[in-house]
Coordinates of N, CA, C and O in Angstrom, one line a residue:
I1 N 5.5 -5.6 -31.8 CA 4.7 -5.0 -30.7 C 3.6 -5.7 -30.2 O 3.4 -5.9 -29.0
I2 N 2.8 -6.3 -31.1 CA 1.6 -7.1 -30.7 C 2.0 -8.3 -30.0 O 1.4 -8.6 -29.0
L3 N 3.1 -9.0 -30.5 CA 3.5 -10.2 -29.7 C 3.9 -9.8 -28.3 O 3.6 -10.6 -27.4
T4 N 4.6 -8.7 -28.2 CA 5.1 -8.3 -26.8 C 3.9 -8.0 -25.9 O 3.8 -8.5 -24.8
L5 N 2.8 -7.4 -26.4 CA 1.6 -7.2 -25.7 C 0.9 -8.5 -25.3 O 0.4 -8.6 -24.2
L6 N 0.9 -9.4 -26.3 CA 0.3 -10.7 -26.0 C 1.0 -11.5 -24.9 O 0.4 -12.3 -24.2
V7 N 2.2 -11.2 -24.7 CA 3.0 -11.9 -23.6 C 2.9 -11.1 -22.3 O 2.6 -11.7 -21.2
K8 N 3.1 -9.8 -22.3 CA 3.1 -9.0 -21.1 C 1.8 -8.9 -20.4 O 1.7 -8.9 -19.2
I9 N 0.6 -8.7 -21.2 CA -0.6 -8.5 -20.5 C -1.1 -9.8 -19.7 O -1.4 -9.6 -18.6
P10 N -1.1 -10.9 -20.3 CA -1.4 -12.1 -19.5 C -0.5 -12.3 -18.3 O -0.9 -12.7 -17.2
A11 N 0.7 -12.0 -18.5 CA 1.7 -12.1 -17.4 C 1.3 -11.2 -16.3 O 1.4 -11.6 -15.0
S12 N 1.0 -10.0 -16.6 CA 0.6 -9.0 -15.5 C -0.6 -9.4 -14.8 O -0.7 -9.2 -13.5
I13 N -1.6 -9.9 -15.5 CA -2.8 -10.4 -14.9 C -2.5 -11.6 -14.0 O -3.0 -11.6 -12.9
S14 N -1.8 -12.5 -14.5 CA -1.4 -13.7 -13.8 C -0.6 -13.2 -12.5 O -0.9 -13.8 -11.4
N15 N 0.3 -12.3 -12.5 CA 1.0 -11.8 -11.3 C 0.0 -11.3 -10.3 O 0.2 -11.4 -9.1
S16 N -0.9 -10.5 -10.8 CA -1.9 -9.8 -9.9 C -2.7 -11.0 -9.1 O -2.9 -10.9 -7.9
I17 N -3.1 -11.9 -9.9 CA -3.9 -13.1 -9.3 C -3.1 -13.8 -8.3 O -3.5 -14.2 -7.2
K18 N -1.8 -14.1 -8.6 CA -0.9 -14.8 -7.7 C -0.7 -14.0 -6.5 O -0.7 -14.5 -5.4
S19 N -0.5 -12.7 -6.6 CA -0.2 -11.8 -5.5 C -1.4 -11.8 -4.5 O -1.3 -12.0 -3.3
L20 N -2.6 -11.7 -5.0 CA -3.8 -11.7 -4.3 C -4.1 -13.1 -3.6 O -4.5 -13.2 -2.5
T21 N -3.8 -14.1 -4.4 CA -4.0 -15.5 -3.8 C -3.0 -15.7 -2.7 O -3.4 -16.2 -1.6
N22 N -1.8 -15.3 -2.8 CA -0.8 -15.4 -1.7 C -1.2 -14.6 -0.5 O -1.1 -15.1 0.6
S23 N -1.7 -13.4 -0.7 CA -2.1 -12.7 0.5 C -3.3 -13.3 1.1 O -3.3 -13.3 2.4
A24 N -4.3 -13.8 0.4 CA -5.4 -14.4 1.0 C -5.1 -15.7 1.7 O -5.5 -16.0 2.8
E25 N -4.1 -16.4 1.2 CA -3.6 -17.6 1.8 C -3.0 -17.4 3.2 O -3.2 -18.0 4.2
K26 N -2.1 -16.3 3.2 CA -1.5 -15.9 4.5 C -2.5 -15.5 5.5 O -2.4 -15.9 6.6
M27 N -3.5 -14.7 5.0 CA -4.5 -14.2 6.0 C -5.3 -15.5 6.5 O -5.6 -15.5 7.8
S28 N -5.6 -16.4 5.7 CA -6.4 -17.6 6.1 C -5.6 -18.4 7.1 O -6.2 -19.1 7.9
M29 N -4.3 -18.3 7.1 CA -3.5 -19.0 8.1 C -3.1 -18.2 9.4 O -2.4 -18.6 10.2
G30 N -3.8 -17.0 9.4 CA -3.6 -16.2 10.6 C -2.5 -15.2 10.5 O -2.2 -14.4 11.4
D31 N -1.8 -15.1 9.4 CA -0.7 -14.1 9.2 C -1.4 -12.8 8.7 O -1.7 -12.6 7.6
L32 N -1.6 -11.8 9.7 CA -2.2 -10.5 9.3 C -1.1 -9.3 9.3 O -1.6 -8.2 9.2
E33 N 0.1 -9.7 9.3 CA 1.1 -8.7 9.3 C 1.5 -8.1 8.0 O 1.8 -6.9 7.9
E34 N 1.5 -8.9 7.0 CA 2.0 -8.5 5.7 C 0.9 -7.7 4.9 O -0.2 -8.2 4.7
E35 N 1.2 -6.4 4.6 CA 0.2 -5.6 3.9 C 0.0 -6.1 2.4 O 1.0 -6.7 1.9
I36 N -1.1 -5.8 1.9 CA -1.3 -6.0 0.4 C -0.8 -4.8 -0.3 O -1.2 -3.8 -0.1
H37 N 0.2 -5.1 -1.2 CA 0.8 -4.0 -1.9 C -0.1 -3.6 -3.1 O 0.0 -4.2 -4.2
L38 N -0.9 -2.6 -2.9 CA -1.9 -2.2 -3.9 C -1.3 -1.7 -5.2 O -1.8 -1.8 -6.3
N39 N 0.0 -1.1 -5.1 CA 0.6 -0.6 -6.2 C 1.1 -1.6 -7.2 O 1.4 -1.4 -8.4
E40 N 1.1 -2.9 -6.7 CA 1.6 -4.1 -7.6 C 0.4 -4.7 -8.3 O 0.6 -5.7 -9.1
I41 N -0.8 -4.3 -8.1 CA -2.0 -5.0 -8.6 C -2.6 -4.3 -9.8 O -2.7 -3.1 -9.8
K42 N -3.0 -5.1 -10.8 CA -3.6 -4.5 -12.0 C -4.8 -3.8 -11.6 O -5.5 -4.3 -10.7
E43 N -5.2 -2.8 -12.4 CA -6.4 -2.1 -12.1 C -7.7 -2.9 -12.0 O -8.6 -2.7 -11.2
E44 N -7.7 -4.0 -12.8 CA -9.0 -4.8 -12.8 C -9.2 -5.5 -11.5 O -10.3 -5.9 -11.1
F45 N -8.1 -5.7 -10.7 CA -8.1 -6.4 -9.5 C -8.0 -5.6 -8.3 O -8.0 -6.0 -7.1
L46 N -7.9 -4.2 -8.5 CA -7.7 -3.3 -7.4 C -8.8 -3.4 -6.4 O -8.5 -3.3 -5.2
S47 N -10.0 -3.4 -6.8 CA -11.1 -3.5 -5.8 C -11.0 -4.6 -4.8 O -11.3 -4.6 -3.6
I48 N -10.7 -5.9 -5.4 CA -10.5 -7.0 -4.6 C -9.4 -6.8 -3.6 O -9.5 -7.2 -2.5
A49 N -8.3 -6.3 -4.1 CA -7.0 -6.0 -3.3 C -7.5 -5.1 -2.2 O -7.0 -5.3 -1.0
K50 N -8.2 -4.1 -2.4 CA -8.6 -3.1 -1.4 C -9.5 -3.8 -0.3 O -9.3 -3.6 0.8
I51 N -10.4 -4.6 -0.7 CA -11.3 -5.3 0.2 C -10.4 -6.3 1.1 O -10.7 -6.3 2.3
L52 N -9.5 -7.0 0.4 CA -8.7 -7.9 1.3 C -7.8 -7.2 2.3 O -7.6 -7.6 3.4
E53 N -7.3 -6.0 1.8 CA -6.5 -5.2 2.8 C -7.3 -4.7 3.9 O -6.9 -4.7 5.1
R54 N -8.5 -4.2 3.6 CA -9.5 -3.7 4.7 C -9.8 -4.9 5.6 O -9.8 -4.7 6.8
M55 N -10.0 -6.1 5.1 CA -10.4 -7.2 5.9 C -9.2 -7.6 6.8 O -9.4 -7.9 8.0
R56 N -8.0 -7.5 6.3 CA -6.8 -7.8 7.0 C -6.7 -6.9 8.2 O -6.4 -7.3 9.4
I57 N -6.8 -5.5 8.0 CA -6.7 -4.6 9.0 C -7.8 -4.8 10.1 O -7.6 -4.7 11.3
S58 N -9.0 -5.0 9.6 CA -10.2 -5.3 10.6 C -9.9 -6.5 11.4 O -10.2 -6.4 12.7
Q59 N -9.4 -7.6 10.9 CA -9.2 -8.8 11.6 C -8.0 -8.6 12.6 O -8.1 -9.0 13.8
K60 N -7.0 -7.9 12.2 CA -5.9 -7.5 13.1 C -6.4 -6.7 14.3 O -6.0 -7.0 15.4
T61 N -7.2 -5.7 14.0 CA -7.8 -4.9 15.1 C -8.6 -5.6 16.0 O -8.6 -5.5 17.3
M62 N -9.5 -6.5 15.5 CA -10.4 -7.3 16.3 C -9.5 -8.2 17.2 O -9.8 -8.4 18.4
L63 N -8.5 -8.8 16.7 CA -7.6 -9.7 17.5 C -7.0 -9.0 18.7 O -6.9 -9.4 19.8
K64 N -6.5 -7.7 18.4 CA -5.9 -6.9 19.4 C -6.9 -6.6 20.5 O -6.6 -6.6 21.7
K65 N -8.2 -6.3 20.1 CA -9.2 -6.0 21.1 C -9.5 -7.2 22.0 O -9.7 -7.1 23.1
L66 N -9.6 -8.4 21.3 CA -9.9 -9.7 22.1 C -8.8 -9.9 23.0 O -9.1 -10.5 24.1
K67 N -7.5 -9.6 22.7 CA -6.4 -9.9 23.6 C -6.5 -9.0 24.8 O -6.0 -9.4 25.9
N68 N -7.0 -7.8 24.7 CA -7.1 -7.0 25.8 C -8.4 -7.1 26.7 O -8.5 -6.4 27.7
I69 N -9.2 -8.1 26.4 CA -10.4 -8.4 27.3 C -10.0 -9.3 28.4 O -9.1 -10.1 28.5

């Protein structure tokens, strides 16, 4: 049981970091369409994920407004 936990916990943390990194990378390249899937993020990283998702939505809204000027 302990060995299983030692393998699964770091893997789930690593997956959360990879997911957030991929989302931030896409946003930095201008891709604001893909939502950040908060249900796939470990609790420790949830606040960062929520901030990134809010930033994505804000940037997307701002771009729409600029296009309408």
